[in-house]
Coordinates of C-alpha atoms and ligand atoms in Angstrom, one line a residue:
M187 CA 0.3 15.6 -89.2
G188 CA 1.2 12.8 -90.6
T189 CA -0.7 9.3 -89.9
L190 CA 1.6 7.9 -87.0
L191 CA 3.0 4.5 -87.5
V192 CA 4.9 2.1 -84.5
L193 CA 8.1 1.5 -84.7
G194 CA 9.2 -1.5 -84.9
T195 CA 11.1 -3.2 -82.5
R196 CA 14.8 -6.1 -83.0
P197 CA 13.5 -9.8 -82.4
A198 CA 15.0 -10.4 -78.5
A199 CA 18.0 -12.8 -78.9
A200 CA 18.1 -15.8 -80.0
A201 CA 18.3 -18.8 -76.9
T202 CA 20.9 -21.7 -78.2
E203 CA 24.0 -20.9 -76.6
P204 CA 26.7 -19.8 -79.5
P205 CA 29.6 -22.4 -80.0
P206 CA 32.7 -22.7 -78.0
L207 CA 34.9 -20.1 -80.6
R208 CA 37.6 -22.7 -79.1
E209 CA 35.9 -24.9 -81.6
L210 CA 36.3 -22.5 -85.2
A211 CA 39.9 -21.7 -83.8
D212 CA 41.1 -25.2 -84.3
G213 CA 39.6 -25.3 -87.7
A214 CA 41.1 -22.2 -87.7
G215 CA 44.6 -22.9 -86.8
I216 CA 45.0 -20.4 -83.7
R217 CA 44.6 -20.3 -80.1
L218 CA 41.9 -18.1 -78.3
G219 CA 43.0 -16.5 -75.4
V220 CA 40.9 -14.6 -72.2
A221 CA 42.4 -11.9 -69.8
V222 CA 40.7 -13.0 -66.5
A223 CA 41.2 -11.3 -62.4
W224 CA 41.4 -13.5 -59.6
P225 CA 39.3 -13.4 -57.2
E226 CA 36.7 -11.8 -59.5
L227 CA 37.3 -14.9 -61.7
G228 CA 36.3 -17.1 -58.6
R229 CA 33.1 -15.2 -57.5
R230 CA 31.3 -16.0 -61.2
P231 CA 30.7 -19.1 -61.8
E232 CA 28.7 -18.1 -65.5
V233 CA 32.1 -16.6 -66.8
A234 CA 34.0 -19.1 -65.6
R235 CA 32.2 -21.4 -67.3
L236 CA 32.0 -19.1 -70.7
V237 CA 35.8 -18.9 -69.9
A238 CA 36.6 -22.8 -70.3
R239 CA 34.2 -22.8 -72.7
H240 CA 35.2 -20.2 -75.1
F241 CA 39.1 -19.9 -74.7
H242 CA 42.9 -22.3 -75.4
S243 CA 45.0 -20.3 -72.1
I244 CA 44.2 -17.6 -69.7
T245 CA 46.3 -14.3 -68.9
P246 CA 45.5 -13.2 -65.0
E247 CA 45.3 -9.9 -66.2
N248 CA 47.3 -8.5 -63.2
A249 CA 48.2 -11.7 -60.8
L250 CA 51.7 -12.1 -62.3
K251 CA 52.6 -8.7 -62.6
W252 CA 55.2 -7.4 -59.8
A253 CA 53.5 -4.5 -57.7
P254 CA 50.9 -6.9 -57.2
I255 CA 52.5 -9.6 -56.0
E256 CA 55.5 -7.8 -53.5
H257 CA 53.3 -5.3 -53.0
Q258 CA 54.7 -5.5 -49.3
Q259 CA 58.5 -5.8 -49.6
G260 CA 60.3 -9.4 -48.5
R261 CA 56.5 -10.4 -48.9
R262 CA 55.5 -12.2 -52.0
D263 CA 51.4 -12.9 -52.1
L264 CA 50.8 -15.3 -55.3
A265 CA 47.1 -16.8 -53.7
A266 CA 45.5 -14.1 -56.9
A267 CA 48.2 -16.4 -59.0
D268 CA 48.3 -19.4 -57.1
A269 CA 44.2 -19.6 -57.2
L270 CA 44.2 -18.8 -61.4
V271 CA 47.1 -20.7 -62.9
G272 CA 44.7 -23.5 -60.3
W273 CA 42.1 -22.7 -62.1
A274 CA 43.2 -23.1 -65.6
L275 CA 45.4 -25.8 -65.1
E276 CA 41.9 -27.8 -64.0
H277 CA 40.5 -26.4 -66.7
G278 CA 42.1 -27.9 -68.9
L279 CA 43.4 -24.5 -69.7
T280 CA 46.9 -23.8 -70.7
V281 CA 48.7 -20.2 -69.1
K282 CA 50.1 -17.1 -69.7
G283 CA 52.6 -15.8 -67.8
H284 CA 51.4 -11.8 -68.0
A285 CA 54.5 -9.3 -67.7
L286 CA 57.7 -10.2 -65.5
V287 CA 59.7 -7.1 -66.4
W288 CA 57.6 -3.7 -66.4
D289 CA 58.3 -0.3 -65.4
Q290 CA 54.6 0.3 -65.0
E291 CA 54.3 -3.1 -62.1
I292 CA 58.0 -2.7 -60.5
P293 CA 56.6 -2.6 -56.2
A294 CA 56.1 0.5 -54.4
W295 CA 58.9 -0.1 -52.1
L296 CA 61.6 -0.5 -55.2
L297 CA 61.2 3.0 -57.0
G298 CA 64.3 4.9 -56.2
R299 CA 66.4 2.5 -54.7
E300 CA 69.7 1.8 -55.1
S301 CA 70.4 0.2 -58.4
A302 CA 72.2 -2.4 -56.7
E303 CA 69.1 -2.9 -54.8
L304 CA 67.1 -2.5 -58.0
Q305 CA 69.2 -5.3 -60.1
S306 CA 68.6 -8.2 -56.4
A307 CA 64.9 -7.6 -55.7
L308 CA 64.4 -8.6 -59.5
D309 CA 66.9 -12.0 -60.2
A310 CA 65.2 -12.1 -56.5
H311 CA 61.4 -12.0 -58.6
L312 CA 62.6 -13.1 -61.6
S313 CA 64.2 -16.6 -59.7
A314 CA 60.3 -17.1 -56.7
T315 CA 58.2 -16.6 -59.4
L316 CA 59.4 -18.7 -62.3
D317 CA 60.4 -21.2 -59.7
E318 CA 56.2 -21.3 -58.4
F319 CA 54.6 -20.7 -61.9
G320 CA 57.4 -22.4 -64.4
T321 CA 56.3 -25.6 -64.5
G322 CA 52.5 -24.5 -65.0
V323 CA 53.6 -21.0 -67.7
H324 CA 55.1 -23.0 -70.9
Q325 CA 54.9 -19.0 -72.1
W326 CA 55.6 -15.6 -70.8
D327 CA 55.7 -11.8 -71.9
V328 CA 59.2 -10.8 -70.4
V329 CA 59.2 -7.2 -70.7
N330 CA 56.3 -5.1 -72.3
E331 CA 55.6 -2.1 -73.0
A332 CA 59.8 -0.6 -73.3
L333 CA 59.4 1.5 -76.2
D334 CA 58.0 4.2 -76.4
P335 CA 56.0 6.1 -78.8
Q336 CA 59.0 7.2 -80.6
G337 CA 59.9 3.6 -80.9
Q338 CA 62.6 4.3 -78.7
L339 CA 63.4 2.5 -75.4
A340 CA 61.7 4.9 -72.6
P341 CA 62.8 6.2 -69.8
S342 CA 62.1 4.4 -67.0
P343 CA 63.9 2.7 -64.4
F344 CA 65.1 0.0 -65.8
I345 CA 67.4 1.7 -68.2
T346 CA 68.6 4.3 -65.6
A347 CA 70.2 1.5 -63.2
F348 CA 70.9 -0.8 -66.1
G349 CA 71.3 0.4 -69.6
P350 CA 69.3 -0.7 -71.7
G351 CA 71.2 -4.2 -72.3
H352 CA 68.7 -5.0 -69.3
I353 CA 66.2 -6.4 -71.9
D354 CA 68.5 -9.0 -72.9
A355 CA 69.4 -10.3 -69.9
A356 CA 65.7 -11.3 -68.1
F357 CA 65.9 -12.9 -71.6
R358 CA 68.2 -14.5 -70.8
A359 CA 67.5 -14.8 -67.0
V360 CA 64.3 -16.2 -68.5
R361 CA 65.7 -19.2 -70.7
R362 CA 68.0 -20.0 -68.6
R363 CA 65.8 -21.4 -66.1
L364 CA 62.7 -21.7 -68.6
P365 CA 64.6 -24.0 -71.1
D366 CA 61.5 -24.9 -73.6
A367 CA 59.1 -21.1 -72.6
L368 CA 57.5 -19.0 -75.4
L369 CA 59.2 -15.5 -74.6
L370 CA 58.1 -13.1 -75.3
Y371 CA 58.0 -8.8 -75.8
N372 CA 55.4 -8.0 -75.7
D373 CA 53.6 -4.2 -76.6
Y374 CA 50.6 -1.6 -77.4
D375 CA 50.3 1.2 -80.5
L376 CA 51.9 -2.5 -82.7
S377 CA 49.7 -2.3 -85.5
A378 CA 49.2 0.6 -86.6
G379 CA 52.6 1.3 -89.0
G380 CA 54.2 4.4 -87.4
P381 CA 56.9 4.9 -85.9
K382 CA 56.3 2.3 -83.0
T383 CA 56.4 0.0 -85.0
T384 CA 59.5 0.9 -86.5
G385 CA 61.5 0.8 -83.4
L386 CA 59.4 -2.8 -82.6
L387 CA 62.1 -3.9 -85.1
R388 CA 64.7 -2.1 -84.3
L389 CA 64.7 -4.0 -80.6
V390 CA 63.6 -7.4 -82.3
D391 CA 66.6 -6.5 -85.1
G392 CA 69.1 -6.2 -82.5
M393 CA 67.9 -8.7 -80.1
Q394 CA 67.9 -12.2 -82.4
A395 CA 71.5 -10.4 -83.8
R396 CA 73.7 -10.2 -80.1
G397 CA 71.7 -14.2 -80.2
V398 CA 68.9 -13.1 -77.2
P399 CA 66.4 -15.5 -77.1
L400 CA 63.3 -14.4 -78.2
D401 CA 60.9 -16.2 -79.4
G402 CA 57.7 -13.4 -80.5
V403 CA 56.0 -10.4 -80.4
G404 CA 52.6 -9.7 -78.9
I405 CA 50.6 -6.9 -80.5
Q406 CA 48.4 -5.2 -77.7
S407 CA 45.9 -4.3 -80.2
H408 CA 43.9 -2.2 -77.7
L409 CA 42.2 -0.4 -80.8
D410 CA 39.4 2.6 -80.4
I411 CA 37.0 2.3 -83.3
A412 CA 37.7 5.9 -84.1
R413 CA 41.1 6.3 -84.0
P414 CA 41.7 3.4 -87.0
P415 CA 45.1 1.8 -87.2
P416 CA 46.0 1.9 -91.4
P417 CA 44.3 -1.8 -92.0
E418 CA 47.5 -3.1 -93.9
A419 CA 49.5 -1.8 -91.6
L420 CA 48.8 -5.3 -89.1
P421 CA 49.1 -7.7 -92.0
A422 CA 52.6 -6.4 -93.0
L423 CA 53.9 -6.3 -89.0
L424 CA 53.4 -9.3 -88.5
A425 CA 54.7 -10.6 -92.0
A426 CA 58.2 -9.0 -90.6
L427 CA 57.8 -10.7 -87.8
H428 CA 57.0 -14.4 -89.6
E429 CA 60.4 -13.2 -91.5
R430 CA 62.7 -12.9 -89.5
G431 CA 61.7 -16.3 -87.6
L432 CA 59.0 -14.6 -84.6
V433 CA 56.0 -16.2 -83.5
A434 CA 53.4 -13.5 -82.9
H435 CA 50.4 -12.9 -80.5
I436 CA 47.6 -10.5 -80.8
S437 CA 47.9 -10.5 -76.7
E438 CA 45.3 -7.9 -75.5
L439 CA 43.0 -7.2 -78.2
D440 CA 40.1 -4.9 -76.8
V441 CA 38.7 -1.9 -79.1
R442 CA 37.2 0.9 -76.5
I443 CA 33.7 2.5 -79.2
G444 CA 33.0 5.7 -75.6
R445 CA 35.7 7.8 -77.4
A446 CA 33.0 8.0 -81.3
G447 CA 29.4 9.0 -82.2
G448 CA 26.1 7.7 -82.6
A449 CA 24.3 5.2 -81.6
R450 CA 25.6 2.1 -79.8
W451 CA 24.8 -0.6 -82.7
G452 CA 26.7 1.3 -84.6
R453 CA 30.2 2.0 -83.2
E454 CA 29.2 -1.9 -81.4
A455 CA 29.1 -3.0 -85.3
A456 CA 32.1 -0.3 -86.5
Q457 CA 33.6 -2.6 -83.2
A458 CA 33.0 -5.6 -84.5
W459 CA 34.5 -4.6 -87.8
H460 CA 38.0 -4.4 -85.9
V461 CA 37.4 -7.4 -84.1
H462 CA 36.5 -8.8 -86.8
R463 CA 39.8 -8.0 -89.4
V464 CA 42.0 -8.2 -86.4
A465 CA 41.0 -11.6 -86.5
R466 CA 41.2 -12.6 -89.8
A467 CA 44.9 -11.5 -90.5
C468 CA 46.4 -13.4 -87.5
I469 CA 44.9 -15.9 -89.2
E470 CA 46.1 -15.5 -92.8
A471 CA 48.7 -14.3 -91.1
P472 CA 51.6 -17.7 -91.0
A473 CA 53.3 -15.8 -87.4
C474 CA 49.6 -15.2 -86.0
T475 CA 49.1 -18.4 -83.4
A476 CA 46.8 -17.3 -81.0
L477 CA 44.9 -14.6 -80.3
T478 CA 43.4 -13.4 -76.5
V479 CA 40.9 -10.4 -75.8
W480 CA 41.3 -8.2 -73.0
G481 CA 38.4 -9.5 -70.8
L482 CA 35.3 -11.5 -71.6
Y483 CA 33.1 -9.0 -70.9
D484 CA 32.4 -5.7 -70.9
G485 CA 31.2 -5.0 -67.2
D486 CA 34.5 -6.7 -65.9
H487 CA 36.4 -4.3 -67.9
W488 CA 39.6 -2.5 -66.8
T489 CA 37.4 0.3 -68.5
A490 CA 34.5 0.0 -66.4
R491 CA 36.3 -0.1 -63.0
E492 CA 37.4 2.8 -63.6
G493 CA 34.0 4.5 -64.9
L494 CA 34.3 4.5 -69.2
Q495 CA 30.9 3.4 -69.0
R496 CA 30.3 4.3 -72.4
E497 CA 33.3 2.0 -74.1
G498 CA 31.6 -1.0 -73.7
P499 CA 35.7 -2.9 -75.8
V500 CA 35.2 -6.8 -75.6
L501 CA 32.9 -9.8 -77.2
L502 CA 30.3 -9.9 -74.4
D503 CA 28.1 -7.8 -72.6
R504 CA 27.6 -6.1 -69.1
A505 CA 24.6 -9.2 -69.4
L506 CA 27.4 -12.1 -70.6
Q507 CA 25.0 -11.7 -73.7
P508 CA 27.0 -12.2 -77.6
K509 CA 28.1 -9.2 -79.1
S510 CA 28.4 -8.2 -82.1
A511 CA 32.6 -8.4 -81.7
F512 CA 31.6 -12.0 -80.5
H513 CA 30.3 -12.7 -83.9
A514 CA 32.6 -11.2 -85.9
L515 CA 34.4 -13.6 -83.9
A516 CA 33.2 -16.5 -84.5
A517 CA 33.2 -15.2 -88.5
A518 CA 36.3 -14.3 -88.9
L519 CA 37.0 -17.9 -87.4
R520 CA 34.8 -19.7 -89.4
G521 CA 36.5 -17.7 -92.0
E522 CA 33.7 -15.6 -93.3
A523 CA 32.3 -11.8 -93.4
P524 CA 31.4 -9.8 -90.2
P525 CA 28.0 -10.1 -89.7
V526 CA 27.1 -6.6 -89.4
C527 CA 28.2 -5.1 -93.2
T528 CA 26.1 -6.9 -95.2
E529 CA 23.7 -6.1 -92.9
N530 CA 20.4 -3.9 -93.9
I531 CA 19.4 -2.6 -90.8
I532 CA 15.7 -0.7 -91.8
E533 CA 12.7 -2.8 -91.0
H534 CA 9.9 -3.1 -93.6
G535 CA 11.7 -0.8 -95.4
D536 CA 10.9 -3.2 -98.7
L537 CA 7.0 -3.0 -97.2
E538 CA 6.6 -5.7 -97.5
D539 CA 5.3 -7.5 -94.1
G540 CA 4.6 -4.1 -92.4
A541 CA 5.1 -0.1 -92.3
R542 CA 5.6 0.1 -89.3
G543 CA 8.2 2.8 -87.8
W544 CA 7.2 5.1 -90.5
T545 CA 6.2 8.3 -90.1
T546 CA 5.8 11.3 -91.5
G547 CA 5.8 15.4 -91.0
G548 CA 3.1 15.6 -92.7
G549 CA 0.6 14.1 -96.1
V550 CA -0.6 11.0 -94.9
L551 CA 1.0 7.4 -96.0
R552 CA -0.4 4.2 -96.8
R553 CA 1.2 1.1 -97.4
T554 CA -0.6 0.2 -100.6
Q555 CA 0.0 -2.9 -103.7
A556 CA -0.3 0.6 -106.2
A557 CA 3.6 1.9 -105.2
A558 CA 4.8 -1.0 -104.9
H559 CA 8.1 -1.1 -107.0
S560 CA 9.6 -4.5 -106.0
G561 CA 7.1 -7.7 -104.3
D562 CA 3.6 -6.4 -103.5
F563 CA 4.1 -3.5 -101.4
G564 CA 5.3 0.3 -100.8
L565 CA 4.5 3.5 -99.4
H566 CA 1.8 5.7 -100.9
H567 CA 2.9 10.3 -99.8
D568 CA 0.1 12.1 -100.8
Q569 CA -1.3 15.2 -99.8
R570 CA 1.9 17.1 -98.9
T571 CA 2.4 20.8 -98.1
A572 CA 5.8 21.1 -98.3
E573 CA 8.5 20.4 -100.3
W574 CA 10.6 18.9 -97.5
Q575 CA 7.5 17.3 -96.3
G576 CA 8.5 12.0 -97.2
P577 CA 8.6 9.5 -95.7
V578 CA 10.1 9.0 -93.1
R579 CA 13.1 6.2 -91.0
D580 CA 14.4 7.2 -87.7
L581 CA 18.1 5.4 -87.6
S582 CA 19.0 6.8 -84.2
A583 CA 18.4 3.1 -82.5
H584 CA 21.7 2.2 -85.1
L585 CA 23.5 5.1 -87.0
G586 CA 27.0 5.7 -85.4
A587 CA 30.5 6.4 -86.5
G588 CA 33.7 4.2 -87.2
L589 CA 32.0 2.5 -90.9
D590 CA 30.5 3.9 -93.5
W591 CA 27.5 3.4 -94.2
R592 CA 25.2 2.4 -97.2
V593 CA 22.2 4.4 -98.4
A594 CA 19.5 3.4 -100.4
L595 CA 16.0 4.0 -101.9
Q596 CA 13.4 3.3 -105.0
A597 CA 10.8 6.5 -105.5
R598 CA 9.0 7.7 -107.6
H599 CA 6.4 10.8 -108.4
D600 CA 2.5 12.1 -110.2
G601 CA 3.7 15.5 -110.3
P602 CA 3.5 17.4 -113.6
S603 CA 7.1 17.9 -114.5
D604 CA 10.5 17.1 -114.3
Q605 CA 11.0 17.3 -109.9
P606 CA 14.1 16.8 -107.7
L607 CA 13.8 13.5 -105.7
R608 CA 16.7 13.9 -102.5
L609 CA 17.1 11.9 -99.7
T610 CA 17.8 13.0 -96.8
L611 CA 19.8 12.6 -93.0
R612 CA 18.0 14.9 -90.6
L613 CA 20.8 14.9 -87.9
E614 CA 20.7 15.7 -83.8
D615 CA 23.7 15.4 -81.2
D616 CA 26.2 17.0 -79.4
G617 CA 27.4 18.9 -82.1
G618 CA 23.6 20.4 -82.5
E619 CA 20.3 19.7 -85.2
R620 CA 22.3 19.7 -89.1
F621 CA 20.6 18.3 -93.0
V622 CA 23.0 15.8 -94.5
P623 CA 22.6 15.9 -98.2
L624 CA 22.6 12.3 -99.0
A625 CA 21.0 12.0 -103.1
K626 CA 19.6 13.9 -105.3
V627 CA 18.1 12.8 -108.7
V628 CA 16.0 14.9 -111.1
A629 CA 13.1 11.9 -111.9
P630 CA 9.9 12.5 -115.0
P631 CA 6.9 12.4 -113.8
G632 CA 6.3 8.3 -113.0
E633 CA 9.3 6.5 -112.9
W634 CA 10.6 5.1 -110.6
V635 CA 14.7 6.3 -109.7
T636 CA 17.3 4.9 -107.5
L637 CA 18.7 7.2 -104.5
A638 CA 21.8 6.3 -103.6
T639 CA 25.3 6.9 -101.4
E640 CA 27.4 6.0 -98.9
W641 CA 28.0 7.6 -96.3
T642 CA 31.3 8.5 -93.2
P643 CA 28.6 9.0 -90.6
K644 CA 30.9 12.5 -88.7
L645 CA 28.3 11.5 -84.8
E646 CA 29.5 13.6 -82.2
G647 CA 28.0 11.9 -78.8
P648 CA 24.4 10.1 -78.8
L649 CA 22.1 10.4 -81.1
R650 CA 18.8 12.3 -80.5
R651 CA 18.2 12.5 -84.1
A652 CA 18.4 10.4 -87.0
D653 CA 15.8 10.7 -89.9
L654 CA 16.1 9.7 -93.3
Y655 CA 13.5 10.8 -95.3
L656 CA 12.1 11.9 -98.9
E657 CA 11.8 15.5 -99.9
G658 CA 11.9 16.9 -102.7
P659 CA 8.3 17.3 -104.9
A660 CA 6.4 20.8 -105.4
A661 CA 3.2 20.6 -102.2
G662 CA 1.0 19.2 -104.3
V663 CA 3.2 15.9 -105.4
A664 CA 2.6 12.0 -104.7
V665 CA 5.1 10.8 -104.7
D666 CA 5.5 6.3 -103.6
V667 CA 8.2 4.8 -101.9
D668 CA 10.1 1.3 -101.8
D669 CA 12.9 -1.1 -100.3
M670 CA 14.7 2.0 -98.5
Q671 CA 18.0 0.3 -97.2
A672 CA 20.3 0.9 -94.6
G673 CA 23.7 -1.0 -93.8
V674 CA 27.3 -0.8 -92.2
V675 CA 29.7 -0.9 -95.5
C676 CA 33.3 -2.1 -94.7
P677 CA 36.2 -2.1 -95.9
D678 CA 37.5 -4.9 -97.9
S679 CA 35.3 -7.2 -95.7
Ligands
G3I1619 O1 43.2 -4.5 -56.7 C1 43.4 -3.0 -56.1 C2 42.7 -2.7 -55.8 O2 42.7 -3.4 -54.1 C3 42.8 -1.4 -55.1 O3 41.5 -0.5 -54.2 C4 41.7 -0.8 -56.6 C5 42.8 1.0 -56.4 O4 43.3 1.2 -55.9 O5 43.7 -0.8 -56.8 C6 43.4 -2.8 -57.6 O6 44.5 -2.9 -59.0 C7 44.3 -1.8 -60.2 C8 44.7 -3.1 -60.4 O7 43.9 -3.0 -61.9 C9 42.8 -4.6 -60.5 O8 41.9 -3.7 -61.0 C10 45.6 -1.6 -60.4 O9 45.0 -0.2 -59.2 C11 45.7 -0.6 -61.7 O10 46.7 -0.1 -61.4 C12 45.8 -1.6 -62.2 O11 45.6 -1.9 -63.9 C13 45.3 -2.2 -64.4 C14 47.2 -1.4 -65.3 O12 46.1 -3.0 -66.9 C15 48.4 -1.6 -65.1 O13 48.9 -3.3 -64.9 C16 44.3 -3.3 -65.6 O14 43.4 -3.9 -64.4 C17 44.8 -3.7 -66.2 O15 43.6 -3.5 -67.4 C18 45.7 -3.4 -67.6 O16 46.5 -4.0 -68.4 C19 47.6 -4.0 -69.1 C20 47.9 -4.5 -69.6 O17 48.5 -5.1 -68.4 C21 49.5 -4.6 -69.9 N1 49.2 -3.7 -71.3 C22 47.7 -2.8 -71.3 C23 47.0 -3.0 -70.3 C24 46.1 -2.4 -70.6 O18 46.3 -0.9 -70.2

């Protein structure tokens, strides 16, 4: 068995608190919001402190929806909404009203009732809600999620009872009561450029042609690193909305990572890239004035409440510590590249400050100056008894799906003739064990060669093994390696 060297550990998180995101957003020219719930916000003073520190506004996640307010006929429960609006105004934050008309949140006791009863109940709900909150809440998702995946108006009790004109009627009713508020249509799956995006533009064009008081569109942006949208689709939609004189909000950003494979670090790197991409698109688009994340920390996201523990979709982890996504949002607001897209994740890859974490399946590894390609040290591997034996670096704590990865290594051998030098990744996940050839060079004796490639992982579930290693020369041939690197390559970052 080869000499075993101790694996390194990642440095502890910095003790100082990151600067307020809202101050960075002020410099970037957008407003930042976060969805919050009550009583959860009131029960977690640290969460409340972070919300007030980092954001300009809140969106009540559920408290202003019709069903939670009027879950009992004739009895309106505004306690949560009052508490959230009161808390926000007390802390100098604004509130976005979400969502006045949404067929998924019609009180259950109203379903199946006659159209006239639904109409009068809806009128009463709009009047009462706007009477109560219209002075403190100046932006509203008036209608939420009225389109189907093909961009057509989806069947709903509202369509059945009132026809497609109910959307215009809702905006007109709210405008009559709130002449100065920002009135938005809000929907999901709009930033992939598909038929729903086309349907949205058809919807807003019709509304504008009919003189409906629509001010803007909420692009929810519930993303999944396993299903990345084409990056150019969101800027195109933002430009199209600007052409129409409409405001755009990224209204419900979260990026799920549970359906992708690999290590959490790598999946969170992909999440961070998507947060950065969406934030930059908003900052650079004249139409986009606000970005709201759909929850502050992973432990209180709706996916966690529904037991989807691997999703980790938002900015802070369960311990309220900033994740790569938080730092990527900060970087986007500063106009910098995302922090994960240039990072070399291999500790001691250049062997300068040690060789912890390097192992091998046979022979002897020695950190020595004679093996240096750059700097003062490299790794010398001799007494190899098989061609597959070589210096190994474990990537199982890092490698994740959702982005491309760059891997590189400098190597040479002392064989009597040309030898193949191969960079290989040995993987084991839910898809079983497999060997992925990443790079190969036939090298003459004693000559340093570069083994490098970019690679998109195809991973299934958590990684049980991800060994990046050199192999190839015949048994008995010694090899030197130095400057091993693996890092995330972000498209057009
Ligand atoms: O509070 C009750 C609790 O008392 C009860 O025991 C429990 C069991 O039924 O339900 C709890 O209410 C749940 C509520 O979330 C609070 O957790 C509702 O059932 C549940 O339907 C509701 O889900 C919300 C969902 O919208 C439907 O309104 C999610 O929290 C919320 O994150 C989600 O947000 C939506 C946006 O409004 C629109 N865009 C999509 C986005 C994500 O789905």
